[in-house]
JSON list of C-alpha atoms in Angstrom, two decimals:
[
{"chain": "A", "resi": 19, "resn": "MET", "atom": "CA", "xyz": [-16.15, -7.48, 2.11]},
{"chain": "A", "resi": 20, "resn": "GLU", "atom": "CA", "xyz": [-17.18, -4.19, 3.17]},
{"chain": "A", "resi": 21, "resn": "ALA", "atom": "CA", "xyz": [-16.02, -4.00, 6.20]},
{"chain": "A", "resi": 22, "resn": "ALA", "atom": "CA", "xyz": [-12.62, -4.77, 4.82]},
{"chain": "A", "resi": 23, "resn": "ILE", "atom": "CA", "xyz": [-12.61, -2.41, 2.41]},
{"chain": "A", "resi": 24, "resn": "CYS", "atom": "CA", "xyz": [-13.22, 0.31, 4.69]},
{"chain": "A", "resi": 25, "resn": "THR", "atom": "CA", "xyz": [-10.38, -0.96, 6.81]},
{"chain": "A", "resi": 26, "resn": "ILE", "atom": "CA", "xyz": [-8.32, -0.55, 3.63]},
{"chain": "A", "resi": 27, "resn": "VAL", "atom": "CA", "xyz": [-9.53, 3.08, 2.79]},
{"chain": "A", "resi": 28, "resn": "THR", "atom": "CA", "xyz": [-9.24, 4.26, 6.47]},
{"chain": "A", "resi": 29, "resn": "GLN", "atom": "CA", "xyz": [-6.17, 3.08, 7.03]},
{"chain": "A", "resi": 30, "resn": "PHE", "atom": "CA", "xyz": [-4.38, 4.44, 3.96]},
{"chain": "A", "resi": 31, "resn": "LYS", "atom": "CA", "xyz": [-6.03, 7.94, 4.91]},
{"chain": "A", "resi": 32, "resn": "ALA", "atom": "CA", "xyz": [-4.45, 7.56, 7.98]},
{"chain": "A", "resi": 33, "resn": "HIS", "atom": "CA", "xyz": [-1.29, 7.49, 7.00]},
{"chain": "A", "resi": 34, "resn": "ALA", "atom": "CA", "xyz": [-1.43, 9.63, 4.02]},
{"chain": "A", "resi": 35, "resn": "GLY", "atom": "CA", "xyz": [-0.73, 13.37, 4.35]},
{"chain": "A", "resi": 36, "resn": "LYS", "atom": "CA", "xyz": [1.37, 13.09, 7.24]},
{"chain": "A", "resi": 37, "resn": "ASP", "atom": "CA", "xyz": [4.21, 14.26, 4.95]},
{"chain": "A", "resi": 38, "resn": "GLY", "atom": "CA", "xyz": [2.41, 16.35, 2.44]},
{"chain": "A", "resi": 39, "resn": "SER", "atom": "CA", "xyz": [-0.92, 15.94, 0.46]},
{"chain": "A", "resi": 40, "resn": "SER", "atom": "CA", "xyz": [-3.55, 13.69, 2.07]},
{"chain": "A", "resi": 41, "resn": "SER", "atom": "CA", "xyz": [-4.39, 12.28, -0.93]},
{"chain": "A", "resi": 42, "resn": "THR", "atom": "CA", "xyz": [-1.44, 10.46, -1.36]},
{"chain": "A", "resi": 43, "resn": "LEU", "atom": "CA", "xyz": [1.06, 8.32, 0.46]},
{"chain": "A", "resi": 44, "resn": "SER", "atom": "CA", "xyz": [4.78, 9.31, 0.43]},
{"chain": "A", "resi": 45, "resn": "LYS", "atom": "CA", "xyz": [7.57, 6.79, 0.80]},
{"chain": "A", "resi": 46, "resn": "ASP", "atom": "CA", "xyz": [8.22, 7.26, 4.59]},
{"chain": "A", "resi": 47, "resn": "GLU", "atom": "CA", "xyz": [4.23, 7.15, 4.81]},
{"chain": "A", "resi": 48, "resn": "PHE", "atom": "CA", "xyz": [4.25, 4.02, 2.62]},
{"chain": "A", "resi": 49, "resn": "GLN", "atom": "CA", "xyz": [6.86, 2.18, 4.75]},
{"chain": "A", "resi": 50, "resn": "THR", "atom": "CA", "xyz": [5.07, 3.34, 8.24]},
{"chain": "A", "resi": 51, "resn": "LEU", "atom": "CA", "xyz": [1.96, 1.60, 6.71]},
{"chain": "A", "resi": 52, "resn": "VAL", "atom": "CA", "xyz": [3.59, -1.45, 5.22]},
{"chain": "A", "resi": 53, "resn": "THR", "atom": "CA", "xyz": [5.64, -2.11, 8.59]},
{"chain": "A", "resi": 54, "resn": "SER", "atom": "CA", "xyz": [2.18, -1.51, 11.27]},
{"chain": "A", "resi": 55, "resn": "GLU", "atom": "CA", "xyz": [-0.42, -2.71, 8.78]},
{"chain": "A", "resi": 56, "resn": "LEU", "atom": "CA", "xyz": [0.93, -5.72, 6.51]},
{"chain": "A", "resi": 57, "resn": "SER", "atom": "CA", "xyz": [3.85, -7.02, 8.95]},
{"chain": "A", "resi": 58, "resn": "ASN", "atom": "CA", "xyz": [3.46, -10.73, 7.82]},
{"chain": "A", "resi": 59, "resn": "TYR", "atom": "CA", "xyz": [4.15, -9.51, 4.53]},
{"chain": "A", "resi": 60, "resn": "ALA", "atom": "CA", "xyz": [6.59, -6.89, 4.97]},
{"chain": "A", "resi": 61, "resn": "LYS", "atom": "CA", "xyz": [8.96, -9.13, 5.85]},
{"chain": "A", "resi": 62, "resn": "ASN", "atom": "CA", "xyz": [9.98, -10.34, 1.83]},
{"chain": "A", "resi": 63, "resn": "MET", "atom": "CA", "xyz": [9.21, -7.24, 0.58]},
{"chain": "A", "resi": 64, "resn": "SER", "atom": "CA", "xyz": [11.73, -4.21, -0.08]},
{"chain": "A", "resi": 65, "resn": "VAL", "atom": "CA", "xyz": [10.09, -0.23, 0.54]},
{"chain": "A", "resi": 66, "resn": "ASP", "atom": "CA", "xyz": [12.78, 0.67, -2.68]},
{"chain": "A", "resi": 67, "resn": "GLN", "atom": "CA", "xyz": [11.12, -2.13, -4.94]},
{"chain": "A", "resi": 68, "resn": "LEU", "atom": "CA", "xyz": [7.54, -1.63, -4.36]},
{"chain": "A", "resi": 69, "resn": "MET", "atom": "CA", "xyz": [7.37, 1.86, -4.74]},
{"chain": "A", "resi": 70, "resn": "GLY", "atom": "CA", "xyz": [9.05, 1.75, -7.69]},
{"chain": "A", "resi": 71, "resn": "GLU", "atom": "CA", "xyz": [6.50, -0.91, -9.40]},
{"chain": "A", "resi": 72, "resn": "LEU", "atom": "CA", "xyz": [3.71, 1.00, -7.71]},
{"chain": "A", "resi": 73, "resn": "ASP", "atom": "CA", "xyz": [4.66, 4.31, -8.30]},
{"chain": "A", "resi": 74, "resn": "GLU", "atom": "CA", "xyz": [3.24, 4.55, -11.72]},
{"chain": "A", "resi": 75, "resn": "ASN", "atom": "CA", "xyz": [3.58, 8.10, -12.57]},
{"chain": "A", "resi": 76, "resn": "ASN", "atom": "CA", "xyz": [7.16, 8.30, -10.92]},
{"chain": "A", "resi": 77, "resn": "ASP", "atom": "CA", "xyz": [6.39, 11.23, -8.39]},
{"chain": "A", "resi": 78, "resn": "GLY", "atom": "CA", "xyz": [7.55, 9.45, -5.56]},
{"chain": "A", "resi": 79, "resn": "GLU", "atom": "CA", "xyz": [4.12, 9.16, -3.59]},
{"chain": "A", "resi": 80, "resn": "LEU", "atom": "CA", "xyz": [1.33, 6.35, -3.97]},
{"chain": "A", "resi": 81, "resn": "THR", "atom": "CA", "xyz": [-2.03, 7.41, -5.27]},
{"chain": "A", "resi": 82, "resn": "PHE", "atom": "CA", "xyz": [-4.94, 5.17, -3.50]},
{"chain": "A", "resi": 83, "resn": "SER", "atom": "CA", "xyz": [-5.11, 3.60, -7.01]},
{"chain": "A", "resi": 84, "resn": "GLU", "atom": "CA", "xyz": [-1.33, 2.77, -7.00]},
{"chain": "A", "resi": 85, "resn": "PHE", "atom": "CA", "xyz": [-1.63, 1.84, -3.25]},
{"chain": "A", "resi": 86, "resn": "TRP", "atom": "CA", "xyz": [-4.60, -0.71, -4.35]},
{"chain": "A", "resi": 87, "resn": "LYS", "atom": "CA", "xyz": [-2.69, -2.48, -7.04]},
{"chain": "A", "resi": 88, "resn": "LEU", "atom": "CA", "xyz": [-0.58, -4.03, -3.88]},
{"chain": "A", "resi": 89, "resn": "ILE", "atom": "CA", "xyz": [-3.46, -5.19, -2.11]},
{"chain": "A", "resi": 90, "resn": "GLY", "atom": "CA", "xyz": [-4.76, -7.01, -5.58]},
{"chain": "A", "resi": 91, "resn": "THR", "atom": "CA", "xyz": [-1.58, -8.44, -5.68]},
{"chain": "A", "resi": 92, "resn": "LEU", "atom": "CA", "xyz": [-1.53, -9.62, -1.94]},
{"chain": "A", "resi": 93, "resn": "ALA", "atom": "CA", "xyz": [-4.88, -10.96, -1.70]},
{"chain": "A", "resi": 94, "resn": "SER", "atom": "CA", "xyz": [-4.42, -12.64, -5.18]},
{"chain": "A", "resi": 95, "resn": "LYS", "atom": "CA", "xyz": [-1.40, -14.66, -3.63]},
{"chain": "A", "resi": 96, "resn": "GLN", "atom": "CA", "xyz": [-3.41, -15.26, -0.68]},
{"chain": "A", "resi": 97, "resn": "GLY", "atom": "CA", "xyz": [-5.54, -16.47, -2.53]},
{"chain": "A", "resi": 98, "resn": "GLU", "atom": "CA", "xyz": [-3.36, -18.49, -4.58]},
{"chain": "A", "resi": 99, "resn": "PHE", "atom": "CA", "xyz": [-4.74, -16.66, -7.83]},
{"chain": "A", "resi": 100, "resn": "LEU", "atom": "CA", "xyz": [-1.87, -16.27, -9.12]}
]
Protein backbone atom coordinates (compact mmCIF):
# COMPACT_ATOMS: atom_id res chain seq x y z
CA MET A 1 0.00 0.00 0.00
CA GLU A 2 2.88 2.36 0.66
CA ALA A 3 3.93 2.10 -2.98
CA ALA A 4 0.39 2.91 -4.12
CA ILE A 5 0.28 6.02 -1.91
CA CYS A 6 3.69 7.14 -3.16
CA THR A 7 2.52 6.71 -6.75
CA ILE A 8 -0.63 8.77 -6.18
CA VAL A 9 1.33 11.59 -4.51
CA THR A 10 4.03 11.51 -7.21
CA GLN A 11 1.47 11.67 -10.01
CA PHE A 12 -0.40 14.54 -8.33
CA LYS A 13 2.84 16.49 -7.97
CA ALA A 14 3.89 15.71 -11.55
CA HIS A 15 0.68 17.21 -12.92
CA ALA A 16 0.22 20.10 -10.47
CA GLY A 17 1.86 23.44 -11.07
CA LYS A 18 2.06 23.47 -14.84
CA ASP A 19 -0.65 26.14 -14.96
CA GLY A 20 0.12 27.93 -11.68
CA SER A 21 0.34 26.70 -8.12
CA SER A 22 2.49 23.62 -7.59
CA SER A 23 0.17 22.43 -4.82
CA THR A 24 -3.09 22.38 -6.81
CA LEU A 25 -4.48 20.98 -10.05
CA SER A 26 -6.13 23.34 -12.51
CA LYS A 27 -8.97 21.96 -14.62
CA ASP A 28 -6.56 21.30 -17.51
CA GLU A 29 -4.00 19.63 -15.23
CA PHE A 30 -6.76 17.51 -13.67
CA GLN A 31 -8.05 16.49 -17.10
CA THR A 32 -4.54 15.47 -18.19
CA LEU A 33 -4.02 13.44 -15.00
CA VAL A 34 -7.38 11.69 -15.26
CA THR A 35 -6.92 10.95 -18.96
CA SER A 36 -3.39 9.61 -18.60
CA GLU A 37 -3.52 7.89 -15.20
CA LEU A 38 -7.18 6.89 -14.82
CA SER A 39 -8.04 6.16 -18.43
CA ASN A 40 -10.23 3.13 -17.66
CA TYR A 41 -12.25 5.15 -15.17
CA ALA A 42 -12.26 8.32 -17.28
CA LYS A 43 -14.39 6.76 -20.00
CA ASN A 44 -17.52 7.35 -17.92
CA MET A 45 -16.50 10.60 -16.22
CA SER A 46 -17.07 14.21 -17.15
CA VAL A 47 -14.13 16.33 -16.00
CA ASP A 48 -16.41 19.35 -15.55
CA GLN A 49 -18.78 17.38 -13.35
CA LEU A 50 -15.94 15.89 -11.32
CA MET A 51 -14.33 19.29 -10.78
CA GLY A 52 -17.68 20.63 -9.58
CA GLU A 53 -18.09 17.77 -7.13
CA LEU A 54 -14.52 17.75 -5.82
CA ASP A 55 -13.72 21.49 -5.69
CA GLU A 56 -15.10 22.24 -2.21
CA ASN A 57 -14.14 25.92 -2.14
CA ASN A 58 -15.06 26.55 -5.79
CA ASP A 59 -11.72 28.15 -6.65
CA GLY A 60 -11.36 26.25 -9.92
CA GLU A 61 -8.43 24.18 -8.63
CA LEU A 62 -8.10 20.95 -6.68
CA THR A 63 -5.94 20.61 -3.61
CA PHE A 64 -4.54 17.19 -2.82
CA SER A 65 -7.26 16.72 -0.18
CA GLU A 66 -9.96 17.49 -2.72
CA PHE A 67 -8.34 15.16 -5.26
CA TRP A 68 -8.01 12.42 -2.63
CA LYS A 69 -11.82 12.23 -2.39
CA LEU A 70 -11.85 10.98 -5.99
CA ILE A 71 -9.27 8.30 -5.19
CA GLY A 72 -11.31 7.16 -2.19
CA THR A 73 -14.50 7.00 -4.23
CA LEU A 74 -12.85 5.04 -7.05
CA ALA A 75 -11.25 2.62 -4.58
CA SER A 76 -14.59 2.09 -2.83
CA LYS A 77 -16.31 1.38 -6.14
CA GLN A 78 -13.51 -0.98 -7.19
CA GLY A 79 -13.83 -2.90 -3.91
CA GLU A 80 -17.63 -2.79 -4.07
CA PHE A 81 -17.76 -1.04 -0.70
CA LEU A 82 -20.36 1.52 -1.78
